[in-house]
Amino acid sequence: QTVRAALFSTSSPAFVAVGCSGGGDAAAVLRALTGRFGGRGGGRAGLAQGGGLTGTLEEMKAVARSLLA
């Protein structure tokens, strides 16, 4: 079973945690998010986290959805 999720804080700048199980690369998703919205972070294929992202919550969620699809 594959499970993929991204959790965002509502603070600005935002914090994000990305998790992937059964396929996918959370660290790659985080790199793409920080590449687009700034910030820093790190992790592994199963779990990654970062902070300092700037952008609207809706924009960040839309990009995360497309990356995790």
mmCIF file of N, CA, C and O in Angstrom:
data_model
loop_
_atom_site.group_PDB
_atom_site.id
_atom_site.type_symbol
_atom_site.label_atom_id
_atom_site.label_comp_id
_atom_site.label_asym_id
_atom_site.label_seq_id
_atom_site.Cartn_x
_atom_site.Cartn_y
_atom_site.Cartn_z
ATOM 1 N N GLN A 1 0.838 -1.169 0.000
ATOM 2 C CA GLN A 1 0.000 0.000 0.000
ATOM 3 C C GLN A 1 0.886 1.236 0.000
ATOM 4 O O GLN A 1 1.839 1.329 0.747
ATOM 5 N N THR A 2 0.551 2.204 -0.841
ATOM 6 C CA THR A 2 1.311 3.441 -0.937
ATOM 7 C C THR A 2 0.583 4.550 -0.197
ATOM 8 O O THR A 2 -0.602 4.770 -0.401
ATOM 9 N N VAL A 3 1.319 5.247 0.662
ATOM 10 C CA VAL A 3 0.785 6.387 1.390
ATOM 11 C C VAL A 3 1.752 7.546 1.196
ATOM 12 O O VAL A 3 2.953 7.400 1.406
ATOM 13 N N ARG A 4 1.225 8.694 0.774
ATOM 14 C CA ARG A 4 2.035 9.904 0.590
ATOM 15 C C ARG A 4 1.277 11.075 1.183
ATOM 16 O O ARG A 4 0.080 11.219 0.952
ATOM 17 N N ALA A 5 1.990 11.920 1.944
ATOM 18 C CA ALA A 5 1.331 13.059 2.573
ATOM 19 C C ALA A 5 2.307 14.208 2.748
ATOM 20 O O ALA A 5 3.507 13.995 2.904
ATOM 21 N N ALA A 6 1.778 15.427 2.728
ATOM 22 C CA ALA A 6 2.535 16.631 3.049
ATOM 23 C C ALA A 6 1.701 17.431 4.038
ATOM 24 O O ALA A 6 0.521 17.683 3.800
ATOM 25 N N LEU A 7 2.307 17.799 5.159
ATOM 26 C CA LEU A 7 1.636 18.585 6.190
ATOM 27 C C LEU A 7 2.307 19.945 6.266
ATOM 28 O O LEU A 7 3.527 20.030 6.417
ATOM 29 N N PHE A 8 1.525 21.013 6.166
ATOM 30 C CA PHE A 8 2.043 22.375 6.199
ATOM 31 C C PHE A 8 1.561 23.092 7.446
ATOM 32 O O PHE A 8 0.407 22.928 7.858
ATOM 33 N N SER A 9 2.416 23.950 8.009
ATOM 34 C CA SER A 9 1.972 24.831 9.084
ATOM 35 C C SER A 9 1.231 26.004 8.445
ATOM 36 O O SER A 9 1.372 26.273 7.252
ATOM 37 N N THR A 10 0.459 26.696 9.244
ATOM 38 C CA THR A 10 -0.235 27.879 8.736
ATOM 39 C C THR A 10 0.536 29.153 9.069
ATOM 40 O O THR A 10 0.080 30.243 8.760
ATOM 41 N N SER A 11 1.706 29.016 9.685
ATOM 42 C CA SER A 11 2.530 30.176 9.997
ATOM 43 C C SER A 11 3.262 30.652 8.752
ATOM 44 O O SER A 11 3.334 29.956 7.749
ATOM 45 N N SER A 12 3.786 31.855 8.820
ATOM 46 C CA SER A 12 4.576 32.372 7.703
ATOM 47 C C SER A 12 5.893 32.884 8.267
ATOM 48 O O SER A 12 5.879 33.724 9.162
ATOM 49 N N PRO A 13 7.027 32.368 7.803
ATOM 50 C CA PRO A 13 7.189 31.353 6.773
ATOM 51 C C PRO A 13 6.718 29.982 7.256
ATOM 52 O O PRO A 13 6.680 29.721 8.448
ATOM 53 N N ALA A 14 6.369 29.146 6.314
ATOM 54 C CA ALA A 14 5.756 27.854 6.616
ATOM 55 C C ALA A 14 6.782 26.764 6.904
ATOM 56 O O ALA A 14 7.919 26.811 6.448
ATOM 57 N N PHE A 15 6.339 25.767 7.639
ATOM 58 C CA PHE A 15 7.064 24.533 7.908
ATOM 59 C C PHE A 15 6.323 23.418 7.185
ATOM 60 O O PHE A 15 5.099 23.453 7.092
ATOM 61 N N VAL A 16 7.058 22.443 6.656
ATOM 62 C CA VAL A 16 6.418 21.326 5.971
ATOM 63 C C VAL A 16 7.083 20.017 6.376
ATOM 64 O O VAL A 16 8.294 19.959 6.601
ATOM 65 N N ALA A 17 6.271 18.982 6.487
ATOM 66 C CA ALA A 17 6.755 17.616 6.680
ATOM 67 C C ALA A 17 6.152 16.764 5.569
ATOM 68 O O ALA A 17 4.960 16.871 5.281
ATOM 69 N N VAL A 18 6.989 15.964 4.919
ATOM 70 C CA VAL A 18 6.549 15.124 3.804
ATOM 71 C C VAL A 18 6.870 13.675 4.145
ATOM 72 O O VAL A 18 7.975 13.374 4.593
ATOM 73 N N GLY A 19 5.907 12.797 3.934
ATOM 74 C CA GLY A 19 6.121 11.385 4.189
ATOM 75 C C GLY A 19 5.691 10.542 3.006
ATOM 76 O O GLY A 19 4.688 10.841 2.362
ATOM 77 N N CYS A 20 6.465 9.515 2.700
ATOM 78 C CA CYS A 20 6.148 8.581 1.614
ATOM 79 C C CYS A 20 6.401 7.163 2.108
ATOM 80 O O CYS A 20 7.453 6.877 2.663
ATOM 81 N N SER A 21 5.441 6.292 1.859
ATOM 82 C CA SER A 21 5.565 4.895 2.229
ATOM 83 C C SER A 21 5.147 4.054 1.037
ATOM 84 O O SER A 21 4.145 4.347 0.394
ATOM 85 N N GLY A 22 5.908 3.040 0.721
ATOM 86 C CA GLY A 22 5.550 2.159 -0.380
ATOM 87 C C GLY A 22 5.853 2.746 -1.739
ATOM 88 O O GLY A 22 5.228 2.392 -2.727
ATOM 89 N N GLY A 23 6.788 3.647 -1.821
ATOM 90 C CA GLY A 23 7.151 4.290 -3.081
ATOM 91 C C GLY A 23 7.124 5.792 -2.935
ATOM 92 O O GLY A 23 6.482 6.335 -2.062
ATOM 93 N N GLY A 24 7.847 6.452 -3.767
ATOM 94 C CA GLY A 24 7.944 7.904 -3.678
ATOM 95 C C GLY A 24 9.179 8.306 -2.903
ATOM 96 O O GLY A 24 9.796 7.496 -2.211
ATOM 97 N N ASP A 25 9.549 9.575 -3.017
ATOM 98 C CA ASP A 25 10.750 10.088 -2.380
ATOM 99 C C ASP A 25 10.423 11.412 -1.704
ATOM 100 O O ASP A 25 10.328 12.449 -2.364
ATOM 101 N N ALA A 26 10.235 11.381 -0.395
ATOM 102 C CA ALA A 26 9.878 12.577 0.358
ATOM 103 C C ALA A 26 10.958 13.650 0.252
ATOM 104 O O ALA A 26 10.651 14.840 0.162
ATOM 105 N N ALA A 27 12.223 13.251 0.255
ATOM 106 C CA ALA A 27 13.311 14.224 0.156
ATOM 107 C C ALA A 27 13.277 14.951 -1.186
ATOM 108 O O ALA A 27 13.524 16.155 -1.252
ATOM 109 N N ALA A 28 12.952 14.248 -2.256
ATOM 110 C CA ALA A 28 12.859 14.875 -3.572
ATOM 111 C C ALA A 28 11.692 15.859 -3.621
ATOM 112 O O ALA A 28 11.806 16.941 -4.205
ATOM 113 N N VAL A 29 10.580 15.512 -2.989
ATOM 114 C CA VAL A 29 9.433 16.418 -2.929
ATOM 115 C C VAL A 29 9.824 17.674 -2.156
ATOM 116 O O VAL A 29 9.541 18.798 -2.574
ATOM 117 N N LEU A 30 10.504 17.501 -1.024
ATOM 118 C CA LEU A 30 10.935 18.645 -0.234
ATOM 119 C C LEU A 30 11.899 19.528 -1.026
ATOM 120 O O LEU A 30 11.776 20.760 -1.004
ATOM 121 N N ARG A 31 12.837 18.925 -1.746
ATOM 122 C CA ARG A 31 13.771 19.722 -2.564
ATOM 123 C C ARG A 31 13.016 20.551 -3.593
ATOM 124 O O ARG A 31 13.338 21.714 -3.822
ATOM 125 N N ALA A 32 12.002 19.962 -4.209
ATOM 126 C CA ALA A 32 11.211 20.699 -5.200
ATOM 127 C C ALA A 32 10.442 21.848 -4.537
ATOM 128 O O ALA A 32 10.362 22.949 -5.094
ATOM 129 N N LEU A 33 9.881 21.601 -3.362
ATOM 130 C CA LEU A 33 9.142 22.652 -2.659
ATOM 131 C C LEU A 33 10.055 23.792 -2.235
ATOM 132 O O LEU A 33 9.720 24.964 -2.432
ATOM 133 N N THR A 34 11.216 23.465 -1.658
ATOM 134 C CA THR A 34 12.128 24.534 -1.239
ATOM 135 C C THR A 34 12.757 25.224 -2.441
ATOM 136 O O THR A 34 13.071 26.406 -2.375
ATOM 137 N N GLY A 35 12.907 24.522 -3.542
ATOM 138 C CA GLY A 35 13.401 25.164 -4.758
ATOM 139 C C GLY A 35 12.437 26.205 -5.286
ATOM 140 O O GLY A 35 12.848 27.230 -5.832
ATOM 141 N N ARG A 36 11.165 25.965 -5.105
ATOM 142 C CA ARG A 36 10.147 26.907 -5.595
ATOM 143 C C ARG A 36 9.776 27.977 -4.576
ATOM 144 O O ARG A 36 9.546 29.130 -4.929
ATOM 145 N N PHE A 37 9.707 27.595 -3.285
ATOM 146 C CA PHE A 37 9.204 28.509 -2.264
ATOM 147 C C PHE A 37 10.265 28.971 -1.271
ATOM 148 O O PHE A 37 9.940 29.655 -0.299
ATOM 149 N N GLY A 38 11.520 28.594 -1.503
ATOM 150 C CA GLY A 38 12.587 28.991 -0.582
ATOM 151 C C GLY A 38 12.607 28.096 0.646
ATOM 152 O O GLY A 38 11.879 27.118 0.749
ATOM 153 N N GLY A 39 13.458 28.436 1.578
ATOM 154 C CA GLY A 39 13.567 27.655 2.806
ATOM 155 C C GLY A 39 14.647 26.601 2.705
ATOM 156 O O GLY A 39 15.382 26.519 1.716
ATOM 157 N N ARG A 40 14.740 25.822 3.750
ATOM 158 C CA ARG A 40 15.756 24.759 3.831
ATOM 159 C C ARG A 40 15.153 23.547 4.509
ATOM 160 O O ARG A 40 14.144 23.647 5.195
ATOM 161 N N GLY A 41 15.804 22.425 4.330
ATOM 162 C CA GLY A 41 15.353 21.212 4.987
ATOM 163 C C GLY A 41 16.143 20.017 4.525
ATOM 164 O O GLY A 41 17.132 20.138 3.811
ATOM 165 N N GLY A 42 15.692 18.858 4.921
ATOM 166 C CA GLY A 42 16.365 17.634 4.526
ATOM 167 C C GLY A 42 15.580 16.428 4.996
ATOM 168 O O GLY A 42 14.522 16.549 5.605
ATOM 169 N N GLY A 43 16.115 15.282 4.696
ATOM 170 C CA GLY A 43 15.472 14.046 5.109
ATOM 171 C C GLY A 43 15.856 12.899 4.204
ATOM 172 O O GLY A 43 16.835 12.969 3.467
ATOM 173 N N ARG A 44 15.048 11.886 4.264
ATOM 174 C CA ARG A 44 15.273 10.667 3.488
ATOM 175 C C ARG A 44 14.045 10.365 2.653
ATOM 176 O O ARG A 44 13.045 11.074 2.713
ATOM 177 N N ALA A 45 14.096 9.283 1.930
ATOM 178 C CA ALA A 45 12.994 8.919 1.029
ATOM 179 C C ALA A 45 11.674 8.758 1.773
ATOM 180 O O ALA A 45 10.624 9.112 1.252
ATOM 181 N N GLY A 46 11.709 8.280 2.997
ATOM 182 C CA GLY A 46 10.488 8.029 3.748
ATOM 183 C C GLY A 46 9.922 9.235 4.473
ATOM 184 O O GLY A 46 8.717 9.361 4.641
ATOM 185 N N LEU A 47 10.797 10.164 4.911
ATOM 186 C CA LEU A 47 10.346 11.313 5.687
ATOM 187 C C LEU A 47 11.326 12.458 5.530
ATOM 188 O O LEU A 47 12.536 12.268 5.658
ATOM 189 N N ALA A 48 10.799 13.643 5.251
ATOM 190 C CA ALA A 48 11.629 14.842 5.124
ATOM 191 C C ALA A 48 10.873 16.014 5.727
ATOM 192 O O ALA A 48 9.642 16.029 5.749
ATOM 193 N N GLN A 49 11.626 17.000 6.225
ATOM 194 C CA GLN A 49 10.988 18.181 6.795
ATOM 195 C C GLN A 49 11.826 19.410 6.507
ATOM 196 O O GLN A 49 13.033 19.320 6.316
ATOM 197 N N GLY A 50 11.151 20.542 6.457
ATOM 198 C CA GLY A 50 11.844 21.785 6.178
ATOM 199 C C GLY A 50 11.040 22.966 6.667
ATOM 200 O O GLY A 50 9.889 22.841 7.064
ATOM 201 N N GLY A 51 11.665 24.133 6.609
ATOM 202 C CA GLY A 51 11.009 25.345 7.062
ATOM 203 C C GLY A 51 11.477 26.537 6.262
ATOM 204 O O GLY A 51 12.398 26.449 5.457
ATOM 205 N N GLY A 52 10.817 27.660 6.501
ATOM 206 C CA GLY A 52 11.184 28.892 5.824
ATOM 207 C C GLY A 52 10.546 29.063 4.462
ATOM 208 O O GLY A 52 10.955 29.930 3.702
ATOM 209 N N LEU A 53 9.555 28.258 4.133
ATOM 210 C CA LEU A 53 8.897 28.356 2.830
ATOM 211 C C LEU A 53 7.996 29.597 2.809
ATOM 212 O O LEU A 53 7.279 29.860 3.765
ATOM 213 N N THR A 54 8.065 30.348 1.723
ATOM 214 C CA THR A 54 7.220 31.526 1.565
ATOM 215 C C THR A 54 6.356 31.346 0.336
ATOM 216 O O THR A 54 6.815 30.927 -0.710
ATOM 217 N N GLY A 55 5.110 31.630 0.472
ATOM 218 C CA GLY A 55 4.119 31.456 -0.582
ATOM 219 C C GLY A 55 2.795 31.247 0.100
ATOM 220 O O GLY A 55 2.739 31.060 1.318
ATOM 221 N N THR A 56 1.728 31.266 -0.661
ATOM 222 C CA THR A 56 0.436 31.034 -0.022
ATOM 223 C C THR A 56 0.281 29.540 0.262
ATOM 224 O O THR A 56 0.858 28.691 -0.429
ATOM 225 N N LEU A 57 -0.488 29.243 1.275
ATOM 226 C CA LEU A 57 -0.745 27.855 1.626
ATOM 227 C C LEU A 57 -1.371 27.112 0.455
ATOM 228 O O LEU A 57 -1.005 25.968 0.167
ATOM 229 N N GLU A 58 -2.280 27.761 -0.250
ATOM 230 C CA GLU A 58 -2.938 27.128 -1.400
ATOM 231 C C GLU A 58 -1.933 26.792 -2.502
ATOM 232 O O GLU A 58 -2.009 25.715 -3.098
ATOM 233 N N GLU A 59 -0.993 27.696 -2.782
ATOM 234 C CA GLU A 59 0.031 27.418 -3.801
ATOM 235 C C GLU A 59 0.894 26.234 -3.395
ATOM 236 O O GLU A 59 1.156 25.341 -4.205
ATOM 237 N N MET A 60 1.335 26.238 -2.147
ATOM 238 C CA MET A 60 2.208 25.162 -1.679
ATOM 239 C C MET A 60 1.484 23.818 -1.690
ATOM 240 O O MET A 60 2.041 22.804 -2.090
ATOM 241 N N LYS A 61 0.224 23.808 -1.271
ATOM 242 C CA LYS A 61 -0.552 22.561 -1.296
ATOM 243 C C LYS A 61 -0.745 22.056 -2.725
ATOM 244 O O LYS A 61 -0.646 20.864 -2.966
ATOM 245 N N ALA A 62 -1.012 22.959 -3.659
ATOM 246 C CA ALA A 62 -1.221 22.550 -5.055
ATOM 247 C C ALA A 62 0.044 21.921 -5.627
ATOM 248 O O ALA A 62 -0.020 20.891 -6.300
ATOM 249 N N VAL A 63 1.186 22.529 -5.359
ATOM 250 C CA VAL A 63 2.455 21.978 -5.867
ATOM 251 C C VAL A 63 2.729 20.626 -5.199
ATOM 252 O O VAL A 63 3.105 19.659 -5.873
ATOM 253 N N ALA A 64 2.512 20.519 -3.894
ATOM 254 C CA ALA A 64 2.732 19.252 -3.199
ATOM 255 C C ALA A 64 1.828 18.156 -3.753
ATOM 256 O O ALA A 64 2.270 17.031 -3.972
ATOM 257 N N ARG A 65 0.569 18.492 -4.001
ATOM 258 C CA ARG A 65 -0.360 17.493 -4.576
ATOM 259 C C ARG A 65 0.164 16.961 -5.897
ATOM 260 O O ARG A 65 0.107 15.758 -6.162
ATOM 261 N N SER A 66 0.624 17.862 -6.750
ATOM 262 C CA SER A 66 1.111 17.410 -8.067
ATOM 263 C C SER A 66 2.371 16.566 -7.927
ATOM 264 O O SER A 66 2.552 15.603 -8.671
ATOM 265 N N LEU A 67 3.233 16.894 -6.976
ATOM 266 C CA LEU A 67 4.466 16.129 -6.782
ATOM 267 C C LEU A 67 4.202 14.762 -6.154
ATOM 268 O O LEU A 67 4.939 13.806 -6.405
ATOM 269 N N LEU A 68 3.169 14.669 -5.339
ATOM 270 C CA LEU A 68 2.881 13.422 -4.631
ATOM 271 C C LEU A 68 1.926 12.511 -5.413
ATOM 272 O O LEU A 68 1.699 11.370 -5.014
ATOM 273 N N ALA A 69 1.373 12.998 -6.503
ATOM 274 C CA ALA A 69 0.387 12.217 -7.272
ATOM 275 C C ALA A 69 1.027 11.001 -7.918
ATOM 276 O O ALA A 69 2.176 10.927 -8.199
#
